[in-house]
Coordinates of C-alpha atoms in Angstrom, one line a residue:
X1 CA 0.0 0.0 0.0
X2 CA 1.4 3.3 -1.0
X3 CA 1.9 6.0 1.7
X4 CA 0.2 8.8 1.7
X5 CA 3.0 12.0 1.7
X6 CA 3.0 14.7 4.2
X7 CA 1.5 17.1 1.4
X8 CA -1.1 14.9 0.7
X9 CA -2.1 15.4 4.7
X10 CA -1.9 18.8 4.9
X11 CA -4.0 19.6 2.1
X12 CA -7.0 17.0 3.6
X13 CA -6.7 18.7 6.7
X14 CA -6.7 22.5 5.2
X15 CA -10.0 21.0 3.1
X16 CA -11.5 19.5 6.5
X17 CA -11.0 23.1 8.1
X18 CA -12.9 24.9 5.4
X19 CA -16.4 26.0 5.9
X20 CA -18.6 24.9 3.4
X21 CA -19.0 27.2 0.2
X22 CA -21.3 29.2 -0.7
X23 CA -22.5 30.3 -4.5
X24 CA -23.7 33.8 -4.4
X25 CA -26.6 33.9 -7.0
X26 CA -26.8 37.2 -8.4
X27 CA -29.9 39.4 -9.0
X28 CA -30.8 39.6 -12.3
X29 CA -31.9 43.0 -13.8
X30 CA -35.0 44.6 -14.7
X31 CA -36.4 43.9 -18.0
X32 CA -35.6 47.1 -20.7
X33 CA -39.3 49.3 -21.4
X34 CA -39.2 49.3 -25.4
X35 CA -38.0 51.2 -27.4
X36 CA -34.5 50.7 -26.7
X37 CA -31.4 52.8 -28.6
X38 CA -29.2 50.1 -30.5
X39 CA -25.5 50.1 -29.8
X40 CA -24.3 52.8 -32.4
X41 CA -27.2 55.2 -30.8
X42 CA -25.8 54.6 -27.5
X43 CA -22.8 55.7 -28.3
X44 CA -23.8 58.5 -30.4
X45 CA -25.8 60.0 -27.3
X46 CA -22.9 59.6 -24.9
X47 CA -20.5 61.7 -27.2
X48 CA -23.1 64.7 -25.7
X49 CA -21.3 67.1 -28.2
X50 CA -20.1 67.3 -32.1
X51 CA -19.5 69.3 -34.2
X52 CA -20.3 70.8 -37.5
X53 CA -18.6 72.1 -40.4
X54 CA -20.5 74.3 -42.9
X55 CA -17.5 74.8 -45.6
X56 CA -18.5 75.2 -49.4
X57 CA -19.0 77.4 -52.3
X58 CA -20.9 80.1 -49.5
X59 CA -17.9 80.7 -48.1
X60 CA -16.7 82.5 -50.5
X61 CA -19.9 84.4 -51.7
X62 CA -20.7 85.8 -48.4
X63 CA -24.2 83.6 -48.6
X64 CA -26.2 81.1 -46.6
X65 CA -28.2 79.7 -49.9
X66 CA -26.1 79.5 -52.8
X67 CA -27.7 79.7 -56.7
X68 CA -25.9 76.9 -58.3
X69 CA -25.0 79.6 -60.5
X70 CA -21.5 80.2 -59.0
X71 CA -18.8 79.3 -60.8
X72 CA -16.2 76.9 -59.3
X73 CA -13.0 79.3 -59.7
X74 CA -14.3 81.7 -56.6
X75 CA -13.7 78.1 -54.3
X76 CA -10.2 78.6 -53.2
X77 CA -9.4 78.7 -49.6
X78 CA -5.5 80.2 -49.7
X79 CA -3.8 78.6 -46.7
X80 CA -6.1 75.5 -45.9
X81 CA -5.7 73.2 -43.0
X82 CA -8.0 71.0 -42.0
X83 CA -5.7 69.2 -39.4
X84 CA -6.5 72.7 -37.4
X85 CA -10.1 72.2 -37.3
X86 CA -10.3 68.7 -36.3
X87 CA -7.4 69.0 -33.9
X88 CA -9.2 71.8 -32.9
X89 CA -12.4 69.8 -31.8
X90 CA -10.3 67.0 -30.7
X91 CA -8.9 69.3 -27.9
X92 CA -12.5 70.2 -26.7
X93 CA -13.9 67.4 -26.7
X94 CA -15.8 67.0 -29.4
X95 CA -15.4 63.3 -30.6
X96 CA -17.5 62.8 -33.4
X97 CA -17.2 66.1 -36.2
X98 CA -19.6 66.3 -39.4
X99 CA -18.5 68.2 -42.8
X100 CA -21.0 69.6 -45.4
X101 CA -19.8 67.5 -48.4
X102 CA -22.6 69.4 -50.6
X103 CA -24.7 72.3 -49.9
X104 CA -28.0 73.3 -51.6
X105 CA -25.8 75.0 -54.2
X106 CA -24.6 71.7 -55.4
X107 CA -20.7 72.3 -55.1
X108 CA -19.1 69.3 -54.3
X109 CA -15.7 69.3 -51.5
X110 CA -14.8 66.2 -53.3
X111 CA -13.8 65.4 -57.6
X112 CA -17.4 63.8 -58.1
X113 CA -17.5 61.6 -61.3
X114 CA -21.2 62.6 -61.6
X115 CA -21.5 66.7 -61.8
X116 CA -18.9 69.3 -63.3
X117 CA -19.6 71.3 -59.9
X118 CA -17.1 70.7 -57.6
X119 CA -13.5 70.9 -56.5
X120 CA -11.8 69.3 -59.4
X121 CA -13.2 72.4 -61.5
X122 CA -11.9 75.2 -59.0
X123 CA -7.9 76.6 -58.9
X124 CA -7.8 75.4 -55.4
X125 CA -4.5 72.5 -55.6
X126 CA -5.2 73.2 -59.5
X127 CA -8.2 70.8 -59.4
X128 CA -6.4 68.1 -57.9
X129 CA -7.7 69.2 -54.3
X130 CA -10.3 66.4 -52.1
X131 CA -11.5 68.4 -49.0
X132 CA -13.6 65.6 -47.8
X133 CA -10.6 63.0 -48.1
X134 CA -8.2 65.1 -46.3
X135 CA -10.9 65.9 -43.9
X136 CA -11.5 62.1 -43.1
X137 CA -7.9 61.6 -43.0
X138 CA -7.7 64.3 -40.5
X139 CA -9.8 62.3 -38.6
X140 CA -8.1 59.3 -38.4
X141 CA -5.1 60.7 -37.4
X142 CA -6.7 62.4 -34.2
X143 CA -8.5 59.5 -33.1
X144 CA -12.4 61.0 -33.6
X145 CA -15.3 59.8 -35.9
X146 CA -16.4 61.5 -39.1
X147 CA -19.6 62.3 -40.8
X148 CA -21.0 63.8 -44.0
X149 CA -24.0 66.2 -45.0
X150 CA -25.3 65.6 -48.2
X151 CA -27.8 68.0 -49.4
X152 CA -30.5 66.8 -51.1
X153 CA -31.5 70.1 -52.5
X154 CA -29.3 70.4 -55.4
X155 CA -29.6 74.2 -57.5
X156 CA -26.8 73.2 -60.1
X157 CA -28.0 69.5 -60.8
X158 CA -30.5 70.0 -64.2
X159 CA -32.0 66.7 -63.3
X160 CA -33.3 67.9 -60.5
X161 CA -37.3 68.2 -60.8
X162 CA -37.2 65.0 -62.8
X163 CA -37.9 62.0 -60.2
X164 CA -36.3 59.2 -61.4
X165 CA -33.0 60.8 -63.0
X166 CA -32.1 62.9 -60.0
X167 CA -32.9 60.3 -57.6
X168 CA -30.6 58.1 -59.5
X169 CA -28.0 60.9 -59.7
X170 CA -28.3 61.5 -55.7
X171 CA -27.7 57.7 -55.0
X172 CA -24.9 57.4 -57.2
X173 CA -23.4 60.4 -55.1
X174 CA -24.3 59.0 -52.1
X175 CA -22.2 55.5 -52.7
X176 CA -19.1 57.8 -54.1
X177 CA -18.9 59.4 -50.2
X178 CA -20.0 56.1 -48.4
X179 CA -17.9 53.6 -50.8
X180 CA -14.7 55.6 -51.2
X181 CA -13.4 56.7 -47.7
X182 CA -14.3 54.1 -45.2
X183 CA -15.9 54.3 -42.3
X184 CA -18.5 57.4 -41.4
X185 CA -20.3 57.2 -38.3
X186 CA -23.4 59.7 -38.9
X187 CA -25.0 61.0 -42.7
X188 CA -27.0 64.2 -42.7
X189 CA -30.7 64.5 -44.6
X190 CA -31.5 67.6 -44.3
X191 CA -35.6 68.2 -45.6
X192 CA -34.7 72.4 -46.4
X193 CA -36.2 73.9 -49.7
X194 CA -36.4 77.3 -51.0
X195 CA -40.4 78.1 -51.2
X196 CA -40.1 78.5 -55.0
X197 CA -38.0 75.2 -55.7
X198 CA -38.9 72.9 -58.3
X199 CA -41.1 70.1 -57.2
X200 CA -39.3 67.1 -56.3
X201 CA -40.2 63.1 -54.7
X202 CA -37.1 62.3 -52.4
X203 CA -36.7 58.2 -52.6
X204 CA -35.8 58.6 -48.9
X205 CA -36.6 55.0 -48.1
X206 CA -34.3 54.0 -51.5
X207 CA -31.8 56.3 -49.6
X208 CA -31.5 55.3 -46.5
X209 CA -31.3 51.3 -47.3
X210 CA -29.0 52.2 -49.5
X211 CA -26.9 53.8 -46.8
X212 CA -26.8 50.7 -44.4
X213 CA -26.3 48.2 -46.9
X214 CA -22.8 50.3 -47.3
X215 CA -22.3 51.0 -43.6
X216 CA -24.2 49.3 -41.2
X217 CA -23.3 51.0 -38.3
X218 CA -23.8 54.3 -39.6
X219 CA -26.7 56.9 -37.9
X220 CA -28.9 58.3 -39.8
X221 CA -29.8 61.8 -39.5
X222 CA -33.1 63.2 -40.9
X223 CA -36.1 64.8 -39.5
X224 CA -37.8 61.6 -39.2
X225 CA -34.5 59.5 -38.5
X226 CA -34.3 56.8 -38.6
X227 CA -31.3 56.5 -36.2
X228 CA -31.4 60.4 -35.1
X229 CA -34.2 63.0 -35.6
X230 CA -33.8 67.1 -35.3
X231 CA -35.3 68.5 -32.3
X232 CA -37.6 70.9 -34.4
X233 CA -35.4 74.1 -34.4
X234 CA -32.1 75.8 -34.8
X235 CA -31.8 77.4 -31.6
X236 CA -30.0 74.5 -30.2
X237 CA -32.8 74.1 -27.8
X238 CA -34.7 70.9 -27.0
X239 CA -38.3 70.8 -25.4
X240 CA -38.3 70.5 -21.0
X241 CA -40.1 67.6 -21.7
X242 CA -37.9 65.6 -24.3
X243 CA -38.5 61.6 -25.5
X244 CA -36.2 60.0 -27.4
X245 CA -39.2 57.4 -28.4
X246 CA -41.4 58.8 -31.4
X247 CA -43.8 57.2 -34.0
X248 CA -42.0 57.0 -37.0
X249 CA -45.1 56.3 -39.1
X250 CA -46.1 59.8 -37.6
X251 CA -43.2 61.6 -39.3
X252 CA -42.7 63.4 -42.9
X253 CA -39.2 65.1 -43.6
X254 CA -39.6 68.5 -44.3
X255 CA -43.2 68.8 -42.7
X256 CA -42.7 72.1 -40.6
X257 CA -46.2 71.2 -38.7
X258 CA -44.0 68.4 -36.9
X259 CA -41.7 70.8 -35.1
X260 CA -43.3 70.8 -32.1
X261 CA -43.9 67.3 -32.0
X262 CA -40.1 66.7 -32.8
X263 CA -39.3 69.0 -29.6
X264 CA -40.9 66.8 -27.3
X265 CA -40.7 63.1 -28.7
X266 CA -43.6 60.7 -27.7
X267 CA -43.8 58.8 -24.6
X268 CA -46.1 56.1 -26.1
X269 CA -43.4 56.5 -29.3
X270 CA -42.6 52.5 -30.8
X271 CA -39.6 53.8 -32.5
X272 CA -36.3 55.4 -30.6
X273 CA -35.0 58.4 -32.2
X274 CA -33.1 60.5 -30.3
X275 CA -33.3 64.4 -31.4
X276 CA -30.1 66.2 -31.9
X277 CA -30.0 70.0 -31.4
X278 CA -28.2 71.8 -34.6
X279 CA -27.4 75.4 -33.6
X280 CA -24.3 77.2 -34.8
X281 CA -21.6 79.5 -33.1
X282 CA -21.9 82.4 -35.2
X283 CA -25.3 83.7 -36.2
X284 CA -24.8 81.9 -39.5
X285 CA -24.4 79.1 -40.6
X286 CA -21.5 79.6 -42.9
X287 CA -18.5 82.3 -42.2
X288 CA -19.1 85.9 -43.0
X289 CA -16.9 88.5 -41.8
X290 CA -19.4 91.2 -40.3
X291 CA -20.2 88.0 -37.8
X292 CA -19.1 87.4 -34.1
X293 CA -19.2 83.7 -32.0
X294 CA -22.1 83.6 -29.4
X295 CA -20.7 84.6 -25.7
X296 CA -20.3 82.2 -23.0
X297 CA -23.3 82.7 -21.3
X298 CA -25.2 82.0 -25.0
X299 CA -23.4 78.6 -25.0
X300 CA -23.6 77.5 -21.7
X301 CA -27.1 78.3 -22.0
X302 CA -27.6 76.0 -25.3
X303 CA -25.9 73.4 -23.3
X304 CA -28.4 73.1 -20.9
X305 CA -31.4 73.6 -23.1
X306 CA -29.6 70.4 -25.6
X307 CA -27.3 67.9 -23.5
X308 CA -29.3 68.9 -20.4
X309 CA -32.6 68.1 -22.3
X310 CA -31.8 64.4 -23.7
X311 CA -30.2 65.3 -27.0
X312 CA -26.9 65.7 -28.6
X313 CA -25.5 69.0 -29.0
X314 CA -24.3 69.3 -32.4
X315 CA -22.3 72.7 -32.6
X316 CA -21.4 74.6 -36.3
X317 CA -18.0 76.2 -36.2
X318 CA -17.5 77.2 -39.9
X319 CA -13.9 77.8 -41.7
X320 CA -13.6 80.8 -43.0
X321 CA -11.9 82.2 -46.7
X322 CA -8.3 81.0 -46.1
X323 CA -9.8 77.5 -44.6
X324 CA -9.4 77.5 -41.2
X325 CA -11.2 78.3 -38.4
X326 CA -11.2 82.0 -37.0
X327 CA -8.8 82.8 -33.9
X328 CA -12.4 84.0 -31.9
X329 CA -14.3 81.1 -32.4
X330 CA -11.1 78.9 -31.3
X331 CA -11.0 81.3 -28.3
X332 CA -14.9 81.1 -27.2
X333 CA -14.3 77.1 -27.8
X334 CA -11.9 76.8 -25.1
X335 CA -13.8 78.9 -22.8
X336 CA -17.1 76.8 -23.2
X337 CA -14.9 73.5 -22.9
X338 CA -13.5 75.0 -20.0
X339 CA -16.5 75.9 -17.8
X340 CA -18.0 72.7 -18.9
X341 CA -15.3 71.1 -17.1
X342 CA -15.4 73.6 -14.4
X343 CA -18.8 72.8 -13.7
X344 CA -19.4 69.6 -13.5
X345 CA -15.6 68.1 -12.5
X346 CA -16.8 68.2 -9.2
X347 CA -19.9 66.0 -7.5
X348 CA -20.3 67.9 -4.6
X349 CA -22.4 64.4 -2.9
X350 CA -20.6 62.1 -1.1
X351 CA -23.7 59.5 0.5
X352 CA -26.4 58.0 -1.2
X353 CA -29.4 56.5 -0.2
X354 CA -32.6 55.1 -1.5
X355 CA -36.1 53.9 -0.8
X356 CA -35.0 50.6 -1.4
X357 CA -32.7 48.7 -3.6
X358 CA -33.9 45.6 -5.9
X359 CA -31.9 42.4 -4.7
X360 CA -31.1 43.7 -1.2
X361 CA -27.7 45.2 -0.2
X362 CA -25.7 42.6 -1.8
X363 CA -27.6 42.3 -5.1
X364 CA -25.6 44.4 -7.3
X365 CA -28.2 47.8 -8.0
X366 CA -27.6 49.8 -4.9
X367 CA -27.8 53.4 -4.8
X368 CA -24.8 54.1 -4.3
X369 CA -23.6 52.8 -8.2
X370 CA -25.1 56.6 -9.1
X371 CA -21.6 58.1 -7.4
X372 CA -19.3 55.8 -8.9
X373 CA -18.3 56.6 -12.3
X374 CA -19.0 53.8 -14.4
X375 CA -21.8 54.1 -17.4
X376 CA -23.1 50.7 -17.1
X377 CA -24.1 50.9 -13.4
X378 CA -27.5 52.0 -11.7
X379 CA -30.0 51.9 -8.9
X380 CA -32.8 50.0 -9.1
X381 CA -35.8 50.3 -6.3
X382 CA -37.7 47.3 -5.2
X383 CA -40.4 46.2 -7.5
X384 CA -42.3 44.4 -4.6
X385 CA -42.3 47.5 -2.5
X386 CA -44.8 49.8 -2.4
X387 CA -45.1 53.8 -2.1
X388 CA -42.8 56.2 -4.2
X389 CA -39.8 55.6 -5.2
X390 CA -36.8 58.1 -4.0
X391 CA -33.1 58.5 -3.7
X392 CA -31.4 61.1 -1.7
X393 CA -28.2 62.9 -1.8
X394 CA -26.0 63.6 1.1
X395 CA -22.7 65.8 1.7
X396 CA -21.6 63.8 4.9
X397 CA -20.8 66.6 7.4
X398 CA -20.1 68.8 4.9
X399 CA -22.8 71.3 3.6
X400 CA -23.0 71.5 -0.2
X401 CA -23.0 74.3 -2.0
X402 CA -24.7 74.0 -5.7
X403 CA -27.0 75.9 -8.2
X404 CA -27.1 72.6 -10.9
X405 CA -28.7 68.8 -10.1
X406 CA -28.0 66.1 -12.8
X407 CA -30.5 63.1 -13.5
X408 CA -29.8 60.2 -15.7
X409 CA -31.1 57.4 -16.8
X410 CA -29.4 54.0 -17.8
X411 CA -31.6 54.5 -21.7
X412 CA -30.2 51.5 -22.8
X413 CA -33.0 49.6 -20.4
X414 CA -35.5 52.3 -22.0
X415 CA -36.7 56.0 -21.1
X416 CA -38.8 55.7 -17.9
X417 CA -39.5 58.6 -16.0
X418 CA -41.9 60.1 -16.5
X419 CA -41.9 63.1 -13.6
X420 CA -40.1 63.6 -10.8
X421 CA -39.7 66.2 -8.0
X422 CA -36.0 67.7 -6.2
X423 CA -36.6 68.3 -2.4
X424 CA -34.4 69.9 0.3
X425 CA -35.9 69.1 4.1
X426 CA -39.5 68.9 2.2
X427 CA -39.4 71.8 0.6
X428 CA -40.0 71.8 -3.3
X429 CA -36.1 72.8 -4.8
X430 CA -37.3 72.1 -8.7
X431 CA -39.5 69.5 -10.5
X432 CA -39.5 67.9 -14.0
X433 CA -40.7 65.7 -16.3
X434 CA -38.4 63.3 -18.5
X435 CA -34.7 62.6 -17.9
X436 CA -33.1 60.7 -20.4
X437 CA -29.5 60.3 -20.8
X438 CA -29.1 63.6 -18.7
X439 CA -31.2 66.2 -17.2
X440 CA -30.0 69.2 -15.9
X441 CA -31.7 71.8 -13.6
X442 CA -29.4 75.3 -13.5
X443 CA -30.7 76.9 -10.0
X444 CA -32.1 80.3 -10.2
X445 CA -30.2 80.9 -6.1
X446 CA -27.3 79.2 -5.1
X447 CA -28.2 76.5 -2.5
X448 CA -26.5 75.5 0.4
X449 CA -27.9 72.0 2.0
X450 CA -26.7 68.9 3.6
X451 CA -28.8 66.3 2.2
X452 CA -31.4 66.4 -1.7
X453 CA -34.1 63.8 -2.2
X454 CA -35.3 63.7 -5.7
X455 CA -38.7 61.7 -5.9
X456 CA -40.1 59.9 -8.5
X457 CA -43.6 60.3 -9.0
X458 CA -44.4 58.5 -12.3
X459 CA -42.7 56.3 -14.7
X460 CA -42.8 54.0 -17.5
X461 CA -42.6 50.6 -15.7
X462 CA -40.3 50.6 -12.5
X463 CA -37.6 54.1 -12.6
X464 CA -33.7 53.7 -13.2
X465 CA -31.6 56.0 -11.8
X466 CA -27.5 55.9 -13.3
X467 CA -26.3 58.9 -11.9
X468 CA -27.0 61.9 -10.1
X469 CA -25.1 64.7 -8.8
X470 CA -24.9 68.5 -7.9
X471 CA -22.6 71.2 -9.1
X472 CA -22.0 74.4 -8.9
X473 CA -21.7 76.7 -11.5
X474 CA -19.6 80.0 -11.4
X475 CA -20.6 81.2 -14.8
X476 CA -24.5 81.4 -14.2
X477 CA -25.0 85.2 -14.8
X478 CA -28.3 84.8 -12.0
X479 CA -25.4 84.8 -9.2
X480 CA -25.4 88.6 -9.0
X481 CA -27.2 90.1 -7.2
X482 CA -28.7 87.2 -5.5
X483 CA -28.1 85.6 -2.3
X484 CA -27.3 81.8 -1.1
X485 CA -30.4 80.3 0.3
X486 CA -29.5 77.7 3.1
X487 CA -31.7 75.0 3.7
X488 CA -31.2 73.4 7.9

């Protein structure tokens, strides 16, 4: 009989010691309230900001709506870079940027095979020139995602007015810009029209299949989406109440009778299409010269009415003559990055708690996952429990000092809530109705208190909560004059 070594004794008596073990069976979570965004939405609503770049023919004639009448040699931007103005957006930020490839004029930034209108006819790099490839490969090089605006109003084009032809010629335009420089991450519809424009049948529906059979992760932008929709204005300002679910089927791009019902979204919406505000730095949309950038206060205010409303914020900052972007715009860029930074680097909470928390303290959705910064974490509340549902924000021993409260929502299990109410010792601090992504509330008084409960009163299905926080803004021109209102 072989003996058993000392090893062998040591280990049976270590495994004799040993309690038991016990499998921890984890909570599962809630099931998602459809509509749900797909993965390339999610990640196009946490970018928060991009940016736009109105560059074309209108440039150079001092115009917003071109004629198609221009002729190609007045495109020719002397010192060109457009390295500046990605490295430029890069550095605030902005991680997603989207170049007009063709205006309503019909110029094209890149040697089309199908039009005589574009860059290859202009002196600029004696014809030889691609803005839109150099622009991608701008891109790549910084690291940030590229996208392209496509107008389908086209004043050159002579087949435009004749539905199959020009439909035919748009589509074959479309796979030159989708087909020839790899991967964009967003294409831009736009549904304007001069009043007096020929009459003309968009094959949207041709269009946009056409679009994600050549990228299939690509967003689409239109007013009816599908992938993204516009809020309904050019103000960059979304609606206080803001869906990202809509009714698709309810939708007609260019319909201006929809604008109101593109602000607010639908909360009984079967489709999710998030809205993106489109508002630009400068009172136009391309550069003129007699034009200034919006102040700080303008932007910071945007911000909250776009990003702080569920949407994207999708910011024009046009080149100017000598392509590049002007020394003030770069300036009033780095200001707004910087007070967004200033803002909200800071959660002034340091406790959390909650009505109560699905799975117990050990299963996984505690309250406190909306102070730690990961994007996939959240609180849940008990679906067996009854009464409302609340969380509540606490500075320790340490008073906090704030004028903004965050919300969000973990929108990849769907949009839920439905309204909601911000309380300091029982009395009424602000109130709201959907969250989204983000929700921000900018405080008419600075507020000092120790602890914040924000309550929510209704919901689609049972309300998720992934972060929350308060901040304190320096910039918010309210602050003079007014006092700090301490709550005990």
């Amino acid at each position: 009989m072989r003996s058993i070594s000392w090893w062998s004794c040591f280990l049976l008596a270590l495994l004799h010691a040993l309690p038991p073990l016990t499998l921890c069976k984890q909570t599962p979570p809630p099931l998602p309230v459809l509509p749900i965004p797909s993965a390339s939405q999610l990640k196009w609503q946490r970018r928060e900001l991009i940016m736009f770049f109105h560059f074309g023919m209108n440039t150079f004639t001092n115009s917003e709506w071109g004629t198609g009448h221009e002729s190609p040699s007045l495109f020719n931007p002397t010192t060109f870079n457009v390295s500046q103005w990605v490295d430029m957006a890069a550095e605030n930020d902005f991680t997603l940027v989207i170049l007009t490839a063709k205006h309503h004029d019909g110029f094209c930034l890149w040697p089309s095979q199908y039009t005589d209108h574009s860059v290859r006819r202009s002196p600029w790099k004696g014809g030889g020139g691609d803005v839109v490839e150099e622009f991608i490969e701008a891109t790549r090089r910084r690291g940030i995602d590229a996208g392209l605006y496509l107008s389908p109003w086209d004043r050159h084009e002579k087949s435009y007015g004749l539905e199959v032809e020009y439909n035919e010629f748009y589509l074959a335009q479309l796979r030159e810009l989708l087909g020839r420089y790899g991967s964009i991450s967003e294409i831009w519809f736009d549904g304007a029209k001069g009043k007096n424009a020929t009459n003309m049948t968009y094959y949207f529906h041709d269009w946009f299949s056409t679009v994600k059979q050549l990228q299939g992760s690509i967003n689409i932008f239109s007013d009816a989406g599908p992938d993204v929709r516009w809020v309904g204005d050019e103000s960059g300002t979304a609606g206080a109440t803001c869906w990202s679910p809509i009714n698709r089927t309810s939708l007609k791009i260019g319909d201006a009778n929809l604008e109101n019902y593109l602000n607010k979204g639908d909360q009984r919406g079967t489709d999710w299409v998030p809205p993106e505000c489109d508002v630009s730095i400068r009172p136009g949309w391309f550069w003129h010269k007699d034009e200034n950038p919006k102040s700080l206060d303008q932007l910071l205010n945007i911000y909250y009415n776009s990003v702080g409303r569920n949407c994207v914020l999708l910011l024009n900052v046009p080149p100017n003559t000598s392509g590049l972007i002007s020394s003030t715009d770069i300036q009033r860029l780095k200001e707004f990055h910087r007070a967004i930074n200033t803002i909200f680097s800071i959660n002034l909470p340091t406790t959390v708690k909650a009505s109560s928390q699905k799975g117990g303290k050990d299963g996984g959705f505690s309250a406190n996952n909306i102070l730690i910064n990961d994007e996939w974490s959240y609180w849940v509340p008990d679906d067996k429990r009854g009464g409302q549902h609340w969380i509540e924000l606490g500075g320790g021993h340490d008073w906090m000092t704030f004028n903004v409260i965050r919300i969000q929502e973990p929108i990849w299990l769907g949009q839920r809530i439905k309204r909601y109410k911000v309380y300091v010792n029982g009395k009424l601090l602000a109130n709201g109705t959907t969250v989204g992504h983000k929700r921000l509330h900018r405080l008419e008084k600075v507020v000092q208190a120790q602890k914040v409960r924000i309550t929510i009163l209704n919901s689609r299905g049972l309300p998720l909560v992934s972060a929350a926080g308060l901040h304190f803004d320096p910039f918010w021109h309210s602050l003079q004059g007014n006092q700090t209102q301490t709550h005990n």
